[in-house]
Tab-separated table of C-alpha atoms in Angstrom:
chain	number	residue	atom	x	y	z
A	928	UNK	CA	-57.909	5.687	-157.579
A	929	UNK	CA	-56.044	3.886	-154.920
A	930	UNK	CA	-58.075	2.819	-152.178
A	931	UNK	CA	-56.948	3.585	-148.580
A	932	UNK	CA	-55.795	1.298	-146.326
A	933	UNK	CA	-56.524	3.482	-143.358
A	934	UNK	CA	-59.932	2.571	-141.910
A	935	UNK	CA	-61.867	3.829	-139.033
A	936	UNK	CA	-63.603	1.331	-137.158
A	937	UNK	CA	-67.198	1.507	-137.312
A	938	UNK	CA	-68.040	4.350	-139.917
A	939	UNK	CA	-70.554	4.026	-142.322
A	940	UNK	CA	-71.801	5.919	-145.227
A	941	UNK	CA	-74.790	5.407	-147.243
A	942	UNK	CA	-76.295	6.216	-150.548
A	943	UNK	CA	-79.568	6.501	-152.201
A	944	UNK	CA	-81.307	3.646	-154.511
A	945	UNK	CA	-81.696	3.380	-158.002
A	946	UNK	CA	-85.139	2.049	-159.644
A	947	UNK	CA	-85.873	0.946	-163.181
A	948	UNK	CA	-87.519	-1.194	-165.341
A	949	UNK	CA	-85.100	-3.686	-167.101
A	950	UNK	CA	-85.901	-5.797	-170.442
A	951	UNK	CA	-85.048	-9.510	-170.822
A	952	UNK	CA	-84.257	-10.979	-174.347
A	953	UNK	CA	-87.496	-12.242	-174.441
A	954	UNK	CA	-89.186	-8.332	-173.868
A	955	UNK	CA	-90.198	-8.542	-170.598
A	956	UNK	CA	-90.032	-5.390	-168.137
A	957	UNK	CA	-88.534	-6.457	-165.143
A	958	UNK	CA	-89.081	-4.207	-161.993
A	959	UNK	CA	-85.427	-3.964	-160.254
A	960	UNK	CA	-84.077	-1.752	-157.594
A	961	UNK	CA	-80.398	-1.316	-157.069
A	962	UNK	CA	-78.969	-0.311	-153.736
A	963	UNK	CA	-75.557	0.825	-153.538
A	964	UNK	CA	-75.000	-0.155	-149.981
A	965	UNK	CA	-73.379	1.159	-147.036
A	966	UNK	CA	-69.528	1.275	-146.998
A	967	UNK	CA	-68.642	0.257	-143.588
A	968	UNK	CA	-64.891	0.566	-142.432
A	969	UNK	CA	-64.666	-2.056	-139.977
A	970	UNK	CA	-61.722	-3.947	-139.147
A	971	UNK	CA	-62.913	-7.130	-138.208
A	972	UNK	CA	-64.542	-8.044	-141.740
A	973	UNK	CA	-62.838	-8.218	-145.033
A	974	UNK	CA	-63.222	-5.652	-147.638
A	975	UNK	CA	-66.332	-6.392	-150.395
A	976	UNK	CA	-64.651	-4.412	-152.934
A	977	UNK	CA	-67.118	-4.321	-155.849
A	978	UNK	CA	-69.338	-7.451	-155.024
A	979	UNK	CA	-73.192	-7.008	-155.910
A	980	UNK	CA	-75.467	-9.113	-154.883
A	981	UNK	CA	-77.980	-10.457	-157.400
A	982	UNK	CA	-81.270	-11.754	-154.922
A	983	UNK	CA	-83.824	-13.923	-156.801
A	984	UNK	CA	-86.837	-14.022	-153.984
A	985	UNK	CA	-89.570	-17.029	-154.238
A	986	UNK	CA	-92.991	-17.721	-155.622
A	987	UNK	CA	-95.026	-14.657	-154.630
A	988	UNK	CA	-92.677	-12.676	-153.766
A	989	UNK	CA	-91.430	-9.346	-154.970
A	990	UNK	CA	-89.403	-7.015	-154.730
A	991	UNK	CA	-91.662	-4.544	-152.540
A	992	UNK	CA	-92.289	-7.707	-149.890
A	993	UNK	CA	-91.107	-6.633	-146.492
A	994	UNK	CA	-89.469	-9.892	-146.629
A	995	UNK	CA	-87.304	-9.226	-149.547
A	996	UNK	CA	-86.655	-5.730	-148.771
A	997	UNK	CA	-85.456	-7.273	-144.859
A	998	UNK	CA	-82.934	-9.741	-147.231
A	999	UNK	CA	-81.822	-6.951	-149.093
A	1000	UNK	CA	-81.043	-4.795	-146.158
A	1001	UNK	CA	-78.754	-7.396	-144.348
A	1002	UNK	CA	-76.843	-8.096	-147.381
A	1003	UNK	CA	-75.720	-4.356	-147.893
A	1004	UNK	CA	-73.523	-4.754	-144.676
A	1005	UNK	CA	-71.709	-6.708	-147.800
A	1006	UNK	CA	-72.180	-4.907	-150.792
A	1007	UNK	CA	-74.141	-3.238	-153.173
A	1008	UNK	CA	-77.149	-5.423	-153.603
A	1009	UNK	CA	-79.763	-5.888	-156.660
A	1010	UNK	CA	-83.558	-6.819	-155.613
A	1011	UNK	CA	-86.147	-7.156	-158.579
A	1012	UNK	CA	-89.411	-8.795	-159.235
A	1013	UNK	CA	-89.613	-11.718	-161.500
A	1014	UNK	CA	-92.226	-11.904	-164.547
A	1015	UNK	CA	-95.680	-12.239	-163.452
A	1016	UNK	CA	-95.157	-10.273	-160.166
A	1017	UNK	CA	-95.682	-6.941	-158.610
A	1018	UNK	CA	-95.114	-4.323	-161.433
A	1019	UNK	CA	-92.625	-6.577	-163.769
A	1020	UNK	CA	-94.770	-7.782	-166.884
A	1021	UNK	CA	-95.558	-10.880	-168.018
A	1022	UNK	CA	-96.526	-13.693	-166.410
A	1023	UNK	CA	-94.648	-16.468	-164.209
A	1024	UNK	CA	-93.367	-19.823	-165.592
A	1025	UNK	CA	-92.866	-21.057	-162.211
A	1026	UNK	CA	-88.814	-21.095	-162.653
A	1027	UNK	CA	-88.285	-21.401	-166.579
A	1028	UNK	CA	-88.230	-17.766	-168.388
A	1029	UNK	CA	-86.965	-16.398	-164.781
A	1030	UNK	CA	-83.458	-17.019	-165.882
A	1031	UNK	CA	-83.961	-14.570	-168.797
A	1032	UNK	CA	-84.914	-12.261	-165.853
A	1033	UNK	CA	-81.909	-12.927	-163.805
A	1034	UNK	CA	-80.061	-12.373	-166.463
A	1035	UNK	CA	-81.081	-9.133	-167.086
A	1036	UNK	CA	-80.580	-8.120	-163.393
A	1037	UNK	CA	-77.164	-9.587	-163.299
A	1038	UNK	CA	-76.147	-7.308	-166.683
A	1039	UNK	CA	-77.386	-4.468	-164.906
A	1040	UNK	CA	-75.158	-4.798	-162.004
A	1041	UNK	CA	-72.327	-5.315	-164.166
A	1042	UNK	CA	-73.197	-2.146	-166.123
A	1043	UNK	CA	-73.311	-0.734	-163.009
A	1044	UNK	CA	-69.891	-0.955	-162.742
A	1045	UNK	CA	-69.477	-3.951	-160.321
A	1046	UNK	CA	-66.392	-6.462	-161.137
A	1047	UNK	CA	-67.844	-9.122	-158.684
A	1048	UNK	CA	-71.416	-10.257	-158.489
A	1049	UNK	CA	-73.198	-12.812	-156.245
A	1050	UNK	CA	-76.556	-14.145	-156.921
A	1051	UNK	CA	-78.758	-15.474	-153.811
A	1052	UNK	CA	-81.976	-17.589	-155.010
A	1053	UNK	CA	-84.882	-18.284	-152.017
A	1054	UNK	CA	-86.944	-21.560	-152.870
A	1055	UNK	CA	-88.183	-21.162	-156.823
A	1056	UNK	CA	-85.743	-18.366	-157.066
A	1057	UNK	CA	-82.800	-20.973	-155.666
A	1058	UNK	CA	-83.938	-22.900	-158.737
A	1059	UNK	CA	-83.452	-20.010	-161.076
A	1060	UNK	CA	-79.764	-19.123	-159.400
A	1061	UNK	CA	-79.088	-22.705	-160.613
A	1062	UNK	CA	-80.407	-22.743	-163.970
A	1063	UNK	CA	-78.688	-19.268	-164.780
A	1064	UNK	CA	-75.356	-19.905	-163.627
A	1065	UNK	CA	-75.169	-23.126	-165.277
A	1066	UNK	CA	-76.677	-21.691	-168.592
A	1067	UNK	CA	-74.670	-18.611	-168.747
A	1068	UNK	CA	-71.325	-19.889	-167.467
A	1069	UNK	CA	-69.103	-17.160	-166.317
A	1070	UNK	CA	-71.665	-14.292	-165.790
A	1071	UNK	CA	-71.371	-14.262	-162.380
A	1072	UNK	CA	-68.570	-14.868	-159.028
A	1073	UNK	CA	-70.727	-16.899	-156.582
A	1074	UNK	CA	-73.926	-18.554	-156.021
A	1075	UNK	CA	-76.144	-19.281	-153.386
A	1076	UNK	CA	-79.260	-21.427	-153.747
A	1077	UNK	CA	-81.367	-21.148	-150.337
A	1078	UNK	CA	-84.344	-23.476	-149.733
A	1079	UNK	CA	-84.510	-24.761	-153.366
A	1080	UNK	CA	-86.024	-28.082	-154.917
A	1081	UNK	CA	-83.542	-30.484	-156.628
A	1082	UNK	CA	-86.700	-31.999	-159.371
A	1083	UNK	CA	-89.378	-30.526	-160.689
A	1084	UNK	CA	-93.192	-31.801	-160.292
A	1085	UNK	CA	-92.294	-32.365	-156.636
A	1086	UNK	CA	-95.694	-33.409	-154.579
A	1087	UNK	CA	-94.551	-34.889	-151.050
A	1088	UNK	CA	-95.582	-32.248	-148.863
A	1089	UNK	CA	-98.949	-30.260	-148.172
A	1090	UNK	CA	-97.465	-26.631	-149.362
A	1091	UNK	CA	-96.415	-28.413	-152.495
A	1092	UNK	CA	-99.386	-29.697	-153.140
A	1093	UNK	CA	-101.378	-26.611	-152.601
A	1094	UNK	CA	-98.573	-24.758	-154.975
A	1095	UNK	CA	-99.130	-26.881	-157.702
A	1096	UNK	CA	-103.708	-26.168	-157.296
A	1097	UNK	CA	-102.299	-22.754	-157.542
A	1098	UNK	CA	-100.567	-23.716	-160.609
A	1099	UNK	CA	-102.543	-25.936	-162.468
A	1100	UNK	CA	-106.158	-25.278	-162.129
A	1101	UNK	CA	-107.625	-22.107	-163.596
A	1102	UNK	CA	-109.458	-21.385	-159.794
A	1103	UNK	CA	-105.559	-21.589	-158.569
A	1104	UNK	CA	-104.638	-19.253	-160.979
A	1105	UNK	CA	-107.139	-16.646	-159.931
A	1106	UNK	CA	-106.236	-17.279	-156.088
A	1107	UNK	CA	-102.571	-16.553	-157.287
A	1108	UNK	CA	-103.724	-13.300	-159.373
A	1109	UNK	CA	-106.064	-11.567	-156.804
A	1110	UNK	CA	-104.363	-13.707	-153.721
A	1111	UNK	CA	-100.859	-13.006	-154.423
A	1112	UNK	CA	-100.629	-10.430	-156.820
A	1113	UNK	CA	-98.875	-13.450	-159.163
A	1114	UNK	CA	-100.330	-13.306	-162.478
A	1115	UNK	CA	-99.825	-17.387	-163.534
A	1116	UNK	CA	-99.238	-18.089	-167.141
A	1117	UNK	CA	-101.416	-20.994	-168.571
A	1118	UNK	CA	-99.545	-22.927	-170.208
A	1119	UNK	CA	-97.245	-26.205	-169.257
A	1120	UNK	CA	-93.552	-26.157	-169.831
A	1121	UNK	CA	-92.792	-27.434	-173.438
A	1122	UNK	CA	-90.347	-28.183	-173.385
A	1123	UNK	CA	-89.604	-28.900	-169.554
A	1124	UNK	CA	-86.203	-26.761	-168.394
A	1125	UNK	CA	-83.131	-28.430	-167.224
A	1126	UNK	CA	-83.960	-29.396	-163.570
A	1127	UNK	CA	-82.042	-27.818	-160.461
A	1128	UNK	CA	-79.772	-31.420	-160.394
A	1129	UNK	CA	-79.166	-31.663	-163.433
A	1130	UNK	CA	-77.838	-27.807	-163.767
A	1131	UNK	CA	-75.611	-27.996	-160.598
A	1132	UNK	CA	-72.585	-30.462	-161.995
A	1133	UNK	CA	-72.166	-27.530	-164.928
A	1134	UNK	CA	-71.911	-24.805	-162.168
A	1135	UNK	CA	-68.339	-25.115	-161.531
A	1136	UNK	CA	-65.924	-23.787	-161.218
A	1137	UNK	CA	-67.868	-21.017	-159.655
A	1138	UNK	CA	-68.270	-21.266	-156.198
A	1139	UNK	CA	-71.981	-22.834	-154.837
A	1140	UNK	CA	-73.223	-22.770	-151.508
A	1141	UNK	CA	-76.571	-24.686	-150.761
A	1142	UNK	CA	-78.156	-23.582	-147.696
A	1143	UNK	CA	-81.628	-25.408	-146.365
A	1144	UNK	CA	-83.642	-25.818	-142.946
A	1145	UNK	CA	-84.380	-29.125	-141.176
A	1146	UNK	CA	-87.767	-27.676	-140.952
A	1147	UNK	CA	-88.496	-26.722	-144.511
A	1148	UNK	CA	-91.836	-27.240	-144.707
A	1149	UNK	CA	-92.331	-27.697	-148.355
A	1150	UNK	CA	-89.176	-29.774	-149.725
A	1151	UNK	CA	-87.563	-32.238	-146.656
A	1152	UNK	CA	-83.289	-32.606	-146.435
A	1153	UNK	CA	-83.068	-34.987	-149.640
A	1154	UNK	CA	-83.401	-32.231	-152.108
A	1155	UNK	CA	-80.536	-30.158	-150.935
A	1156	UNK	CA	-78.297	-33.554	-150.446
A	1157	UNK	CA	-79.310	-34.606	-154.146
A	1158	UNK	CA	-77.905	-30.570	-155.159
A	1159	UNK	CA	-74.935	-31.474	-152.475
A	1160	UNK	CA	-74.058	-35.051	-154.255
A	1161	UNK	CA	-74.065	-33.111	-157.821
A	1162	UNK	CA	-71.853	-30.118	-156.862
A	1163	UNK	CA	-69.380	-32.443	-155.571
A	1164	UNK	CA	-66.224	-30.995	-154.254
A	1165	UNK	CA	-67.015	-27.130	-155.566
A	1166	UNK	CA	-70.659	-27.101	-153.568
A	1167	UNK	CA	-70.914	-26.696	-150.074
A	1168	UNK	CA	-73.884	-27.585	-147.953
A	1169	UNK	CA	-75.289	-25.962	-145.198
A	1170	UNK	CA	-77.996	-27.960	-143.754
A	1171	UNK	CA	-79.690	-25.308	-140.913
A	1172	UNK	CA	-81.149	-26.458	-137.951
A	1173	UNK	CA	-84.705	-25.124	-136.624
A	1174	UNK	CA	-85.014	-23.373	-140.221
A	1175	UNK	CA	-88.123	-22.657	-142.041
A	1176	UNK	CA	-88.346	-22.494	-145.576
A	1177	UNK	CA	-87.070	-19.292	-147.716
A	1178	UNK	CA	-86.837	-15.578	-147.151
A	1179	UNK	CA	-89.354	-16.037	-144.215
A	1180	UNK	CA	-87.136	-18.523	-142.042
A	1181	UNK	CA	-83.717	-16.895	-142.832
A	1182	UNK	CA	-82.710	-15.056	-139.659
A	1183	UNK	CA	-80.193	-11.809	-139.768
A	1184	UNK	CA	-77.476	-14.122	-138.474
A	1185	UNK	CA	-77.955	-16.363	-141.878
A	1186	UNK	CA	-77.834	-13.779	-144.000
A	1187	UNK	CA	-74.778	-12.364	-142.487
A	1188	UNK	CA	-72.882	-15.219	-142.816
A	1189	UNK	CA	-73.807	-15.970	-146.506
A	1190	UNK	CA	-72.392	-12.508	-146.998
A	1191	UNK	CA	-69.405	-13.152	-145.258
A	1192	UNK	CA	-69.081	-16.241	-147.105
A	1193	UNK	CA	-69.410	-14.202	-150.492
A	1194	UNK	CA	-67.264	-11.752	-149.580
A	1195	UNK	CA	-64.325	-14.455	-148.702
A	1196	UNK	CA	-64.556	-16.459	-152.161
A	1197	UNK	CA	-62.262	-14.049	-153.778
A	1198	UNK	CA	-62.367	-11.641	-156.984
């Protein structure tokens, strides 16, 4: 069906959301929500056509936080978007790696907007899940249109800051792991990487040619401006590097106005 190019200025439509439980390769039930969006006719931004964003929130999260359901929200001014919760969190199954097996889950959440139907899809990663946008696209080259890695660490085993350092009790010690069960809902798996993933750095150089944004606060609180320069320096010329000033860290510190342009800037790379 031909799409019209006659559009009314303002009008919106809306339809309802879709929840499931996906599998990774690994067996894992992965809660995921898929919302189709609004389709807004406005002549003053370009058309999404069949973009889907993919959003990968951070440690803790999931995908019933008001904070991930606020990111979700903003981005369906650009498309259909895809919100889930990663292994060890809310009702998925499993437990949390901290960033390894949480590519399988991508994964699965990016196949299901593509069996969905959607010819363009976006993934959008907030501090451990802007590590897992990484890993994925570079490990599964071609699977997806875009990628945007917000607040994210470029190494692993990082322990400059206070919030780091309290992550990695969290992590670690079996009193952490409790904390993170009964705390944060995050049900911690024991057991150290072995072997340790491919690090954020070292995935970004096998990214391209898909487009990368990195976007990070001067006020991140938990990993300071030299991570997202050491993900800048390895994307080269097909990374760009939006360093945001008075920002936070994650889905917490990104303001409406962020996440509209990251849409807008998803939107524009083509498809």
């Amino acid at each position: 069906m031909a799409r019209s190019t006659v559009r009314p200025h303002s009008e919106t439509t809306r339809r309802t959301p879709l929840r499931t439980f996906l599998h990774t390769d690994d067996g894992v039930t992965i809660d995921s929500v898929y919302d189709p969006g609004a389709v807004v006719y406005d002549f003053s931004r370009p058309l999404a056509g069949d973009l889907a964003f993919v959003v990968a929130h951070g440690f803790t999260g999931d995908v019933d936080r008001p904070h991930v359901r606020r990111v979700a929200e903003a981005l369906t001014r650009h498309g259909a978007v895809v919100t889930f919760s990663f292994r060890g969190h809310g009702a998925s199954g499993g437990r949390s790696t901290v960033g390894d097996r949480e590519v399988l889950d991508l994964a699965a959440a990016v196949r299901w907007a593509r069996e969905l139907g959607h010819t363009r899809v976006a993934t959008i990663g907030f501090s451990m899940g802007g590590s897992v946008v990484l890993r994925h696209a570079a490990l599964y080259g071609g699977e997806v249109d875009a990628v945007v890695s917000v607040s994210a660490p470029a190494r692993w085993y990082y322990r400059g800051t206070p919030p780091m350092r309290r992550l990695h009790w969290l992590v670690t010690r079996p009193e952490g792991r409790l904390v993170g069960r009964y705390g944060f809902r995050t049900r911690i798996h024991h057991r150290e990487w072995n072997p340790v993933p491919m690090s954020p750095v070292e995935s970004v150089p096998r990214i391209a040619p898909t487009p990368l944004l990195i976007v990070h606060g001067d006020q991140d609180g938990y990993f300071p401006l030299d991570h997202p320069r050491m993900l800048a320096a390895a994307a080269g010329d097909h990374g760009e590097l939006w360093l945001e000033p008075g920002m936070g860290h994650a889905e917490h510190a990104a303001t409406d106005a962020l996440l509209d342009r990251i849409g807008d800037w998803a939107v524009a790379q083509g498809g």
